Amino acid sequence: MRLVGLTGGIASGKSTVSNLFKDAGVPVVDADVVARNVVQKGTGGWKKIVKAFGDEILLDNGEIDRARLGQIVFSDPSKRQLLNRLLAPHISSGIFWEMAKLWMKGCKVIVLDIPLLFETKMDKWTNPVIVVWVNPETQIERLMSRDGCSEEQAQSRINAQLPLDWKKSEADIVIDNSGSLDDTKQQFQEALRKISEPLTWKERLRSRDGLISVIMCTAVGVLLAQKNLL
């Protein structure tokens, strides 16, 4: 099984590329979706956040006000780190479970869409790593347009993350999303071709079919050994 890491920066267009993978039929485990699920009302993650940040981050229906929580953690690095520590175990287990379900289905290639891929060291478990990059000017403009925030607020949120240029330097594949959607799609097709190449023997062993083959070979070996002993 090939685990492909997909990451980027805020407003870099990672979700656009993630959706392109889905449209191409490649299974994607979306960490943002997992994160939303683990903080739903009544869950363990929800209880931890309410205990740490108080009832003021709740909506009238009891769900977490993600916009309000985002304002708090993006303006205070210590609270952002606290939130990451609280949710990391829940998100990690959720990602693992989604991977396990796809493994059981026999999927050969899985894309892990994780915004904090490098921060959580998940890049060590993925190969290749794809970074969706965008130039700084376009990133700020898109973030201001998307969230209706000021330039200062947009820059503050960008500064709260690892530099996108550094992520770019650590990537195996870079998709430059600074231009048109057609440009991005063209680069995506090249990335899709690369991740669709035949699996290595290590990747085959990690797949469901590979494990079944190992079990069958082991069983045959045991049977032959027993026969020779008789």
Coordinates of C-alpha atoms in Angstrom, one line a residue:
M1 CA 0.0 0.0 0.0
R2 CA 1.3 3.4 -1.0
L3 CA 0.6 6.3 1.5
V4 CA 0.9 9.6 -0.3
G5 CA 1.2 12.7 1.9
L6 CA -0.7 15.8 0.7
T7 CA -0.2 19.1 2.5
G8 CA 0.2 22.8 1.9
G9 CA -0.6 26.1 3.7
I10 CA -3.7 28.0 4.5
A11 CA -5.4 29.2 1.2
S12 CA -2.7 27.5 -0.9
G13 CA -5.3 25.4 -2.7
K14 CA -4.6 22.0 -1.1
S15 CA -8.4 21.2 -0.9
T16 CA -8.6 21.8 -4.7
V17 CA -5.9 19.2 -5.3
S18 CA -7.4 16.9 -2.8
N19 CA -10.7 17.1 -4.7
L20 CA -8.9 16.4 -8.0
F21 CA -7.6 13.1 -6.5
K22 CA -11.1 12.2 -5.4
D23 CA -12.5 12.9 -8.8
A24 CA -9.7 10.7 -10.3
G25 CA -10.9 7.8 -8.1
V26 CA -8.0 7.9 -5.6
P27 CA -9.2 7.4 -2.0
V28 CA -8.4 10.3 0.2
V29 CA -8.3 10.4 4.0
D30 CA -9.1 14.0 4.9
A31 CA -7.7 15.1 8.3
D32 CA -10.0 18.1 8.4
V33 CA -13.0 15.9 8.1
V34 CA -11.6 13.6 10.8
A35 CA -11.0 16.7 13.0
R36 CA -14.6 17.9 12.6
N37 CA -15.9 14.4 13.5
V38 CA -13.8 14.1 16.7
V39 CA -15.1 17.5 18.1
Q40 CA -18.8 16.9 17.5
K41 CA -21.0 17.5 20.5
G42 CA -20.5 14.9 23.3
T43 CA -17.3 13.3 21.9
G44 CA -14.1 13.0 23.9
G45 CA -12.5 15.7 21.8
W46 CA -15.5 18.1 22.4
K47 CA -15.3 17.6 26.2
K48 CA -11.6 18.3 26.2
I49 CA -12.0 21.5 24.2
V50 CA -14.9 22.8 26.3
K51 CA -12.9 22.1 29.5
A52 CA -9.9 23.9 28.2
F53 CA -11.5 26.9 26.5
G54 CA -14.8 27.3 28.3
D55 CA -18.5 27.5 27.2
E56 CA -17.9 30.8 25.3
I57 CA -16.6 28.8 22.3
L58 CA -19.9 26.9 22.0
L59 CA -22.8 27.8 19.6
D60 CA -26.4 27.8 20.9
N61 CA -26.9 24.2 19.8
G62 CA -23.9 23.1 21.9
E63 CA -21.6 22.5 18.9
I64 CA -18.2 24.2 18.9
D65 CA -18.0 27.6 17.2
R66 CA -15.0 26.8 14.9
A67 CA -14.7 30.4 13.8
R68 CA -14.5 31.6 17.4
L69 CA -12.1 28.9 18.4
G70 CA -10.0 29.7 15.3
Q71 CA -9.7 33.4 16.4
I72 CA -8.5 32.4 19.8
V73 CA -5.8 29.9 18.8
F74 CA -4.5 31.8 15.8
S75 CA -3.9 34.9 18.0
D76 CA -2.2 32.9 20.8
P77 CA 0.5 30.3 20.0
S78 CA 0.3 28.7 23.5
K79 CA -3.4 28.1 23.1
R80 CA -2.9 26.8 19.5
Q81 CA -0.3 24.3 20.9
L82 CA -2.7 23.3 23.6
L83 CA -5.5 22.6 21.1
N84 CA -3.1 20.5 19.0
R85 CA -2.1 18.5 22.0
L86 CA -5.7 17.9 23.0
L87 CA -6.9 16.8 19.6
A88 CA -3.8 15.0 18.3
P89 CA -4.6 11.6 19.8
H90 CA -8.2 11.7 18.6
I91 CA -7.3 12.8 15.1
S92 CA -4.4 10.3 14.8
S93 CA -6.7 7.4 15.8
G94 CA -9.4 8.7 13.4
I95 CA -6.9 8.8 10.5
F96 CA -5.6 5.4 11.3
W97 CA -9.2 3.9 11.4
E98 CA -10.0 5.5 8.0
M99 CA -6.7 4.0 6.6
A100 CA -7.6 0.6 8.0
K101 CA -11.0 0.6 6.4
L102 CA -9.4 1.4 3.0
W103 CA -6.7 -1.2 3.6
M104 CA -9.4 -3.8 4.2
K105 CA -11.0 -2.8 0.9
G106 CA -7.7 -3.6 -0.8
C107 CA -6.8 -0.1 -1.9
K108 CA -3.3 0.1 -3.3
V109 CA -2.8 3.9 -3.1
I110 CA -4.2 6.2 -0.4
V111 CA -3.7 10.0 -0.2
L112 CA -3.4 11.4 3.3
D113 CA -4.7 15.0 3.2
I114 CA -3.1 16.4 6.3
P115 CA -2.5 20.2 6.8
L116 CA 0.0 19.5 9.7
L117 CA 1.7 16.7 7.9
F118 CA 5.2 17.9 8.8
E119 CA 4.3 19.3 12.2
T120 CA 2.9 15.9 13.3
K121 CA 5.8 14.0 11.7
M122 CA 3.4 12.1 9.5
D123 CA 5.6 12.8 6.6
K124 CA 7.9 10.1 7.9
W125 CA 5.1 7.6 7.1
T126 CA 4.3 8.9 3.6
N127 CA 6.1 8.6 0.3
P128 CA 5.9 10.7 -1.8
V129 CA 5.0 13.9 -0.1
I130 CA 3.1 16.4 -2.3
V131 CA 3.1 20.1 -1.3
V132 CA 0.6 22.5 -2.8
W133 CA 2.5 25.8 -3.0
V134 CA 1.4 29.3 -3.8
N135 CA 3.3 32.6 -3.9
P136 CA 2.9 34.8 -0.8
E137 CA 1.0 37.6 -2.6
T138 CA -1.6 35.2 -4.0
Q139 CA -1.9 33.4 -0.7
I140 CA -2.8 36.6 1.2
E141 CA -5.2 37.8 -1.5
R142 CA -7.0 34.4 -1.5
L143 CA -7.2 34.2 2.3
M144 CA -8.6 37.7 2.6
S145 CA -11.2 37.0 -0.1
R146 CA -12.1 33.6 1.3
D147 CA -12.5 34.6 5.0
G148 CA -13.3 38.3 4.6
C149 CA -10.4 39.2 6.9
S150 CA -7.9 42.1 6.9
E151 CA -4.4 41.8 5.5
E152 CA -3.0 41.9 9.0
Q153 CA -5.3 39.1 10.1
A154 CA -4.4 37.1 7.0
Q155 CA -0.7 37.5 7.6
S156 CA -1.1 36.5 11.2
R157 CA -2.8 33.3 10.3
I158 CA -0.1 32.5 7.7
N159 CA 2.7 33.2 10.2
A160 CA 1.1 30.8 12.6
Q161 CA 2.0 27.9 10.3
L162 CA 5.4 26.5 9.1
P163 CA 6.7 28.6 6.2
L164 CA 5.2 27.3 2.9
D165 CA 8.6 27.7 1.2
W166 CA 10.2 25.4 3.8
K167 CA 7.5 22.8 3.1
K168 CA 8.2 23.2 -0.6
S169 CA 11.9 22.4 0.0
E170 CA 10.9 19.2 1.8
A171 CA 8.5 18.0 -0.8
D172 CA 8.9 15.1 -3.3
I173 CA 6.4 16.7 -5.6
V174 CA 5.4 20.4 -5.7
I175 CA 2.2 21.6 -7.3
D176 CA 2.3 25.4 -7.9
N177 CA -1.2 26.7 -7.5
S178 CA -0.4 30.3 -8.1
G179 CA -1.8 30.4 -11.6
S180 CA -5.0 29.2 -13.2
L181 CA -7.0 26.1 -12.4
D182 CA -5.9 24.6 -15.8
D183 CA -2.3 25.1 -14.8
T184 CA -2.9 23.3 -11.5
K185 CA -4.8 20.5 -13.3
Q186 CA -1.9 19.9 -15.7
Q187 CA 0.6 19.6 -12.8
F188 CA -1.9 17.3 -11.0
Q189 CA -1.9 14.9 -13.9
E190 CA 1.8 14.6 -13.7
A191 CA 1.6 14.0 -9.9
L192 CA -1.2 11.4 -10.5
R193 CA 1.0 9.6 -13.0
K194 CA 3.9 9.4 -10.5
I195 CA 1.8 8.0 -7.6
S196 CA 0.1 5.5 -9.9
E197 CA 3.4 3.8 -10.8
P198 CA 3.8 0.2 -9.8
L199 CA 4.2 -0.5 -6.1
T200 CA 7.6 -1.3 -4.7
W201 CA 8.0 -4.7 -3.0
K202 CA 7.8 -3.0 0.4
E203 CA 4.5 -1.3 -0.6
R204 CA 3.1 -4.6 -1.8
L205 CA 3.8 -6.2 1.5
R206 CA 1.9 -3.4 3.3
S207 CA -1.1 -4.0 1.1
R208 CA -3.9 -6.4 2.0
D209 CA -3.1 -8.7 -0.9
G210 CA 0.5 -8.6 0.0
L211 CA -0.2 -9.6 3.6
I212 CA -2.5 -12.4 2.4
S213 CA 0.3 -13.6 0.1
V214 CA 2.8 -13.6 3.0
I215 CA 0.3 -15.6 5.2
M216 CA -0.3 -18.1 2.4
C217 CA 3.4 -18.6 1.7
T218 CA 4.1 -19.0 5.4
A219 CA 1.3 -21.5 5.7
V220 CA 2.6 -23.5 2.7
G221 CA 6.1 -23.4 4.2
V222 CA 4.8 -24.8 7.5
L223 CA 2.8 -27.6 5.7
L224 CA 5.9 -28.6 3.7
A225 CA 8.1 -28.6 6.7
Q226 CA 5.6 -30.8 8.6
K227 CA 5.4 -33.1 5.6
N228 CA 9.2 -33.5 5.5
L229 CA 9.2 -34.3 9.2
L230 CA 6.7 -37.1 8.9

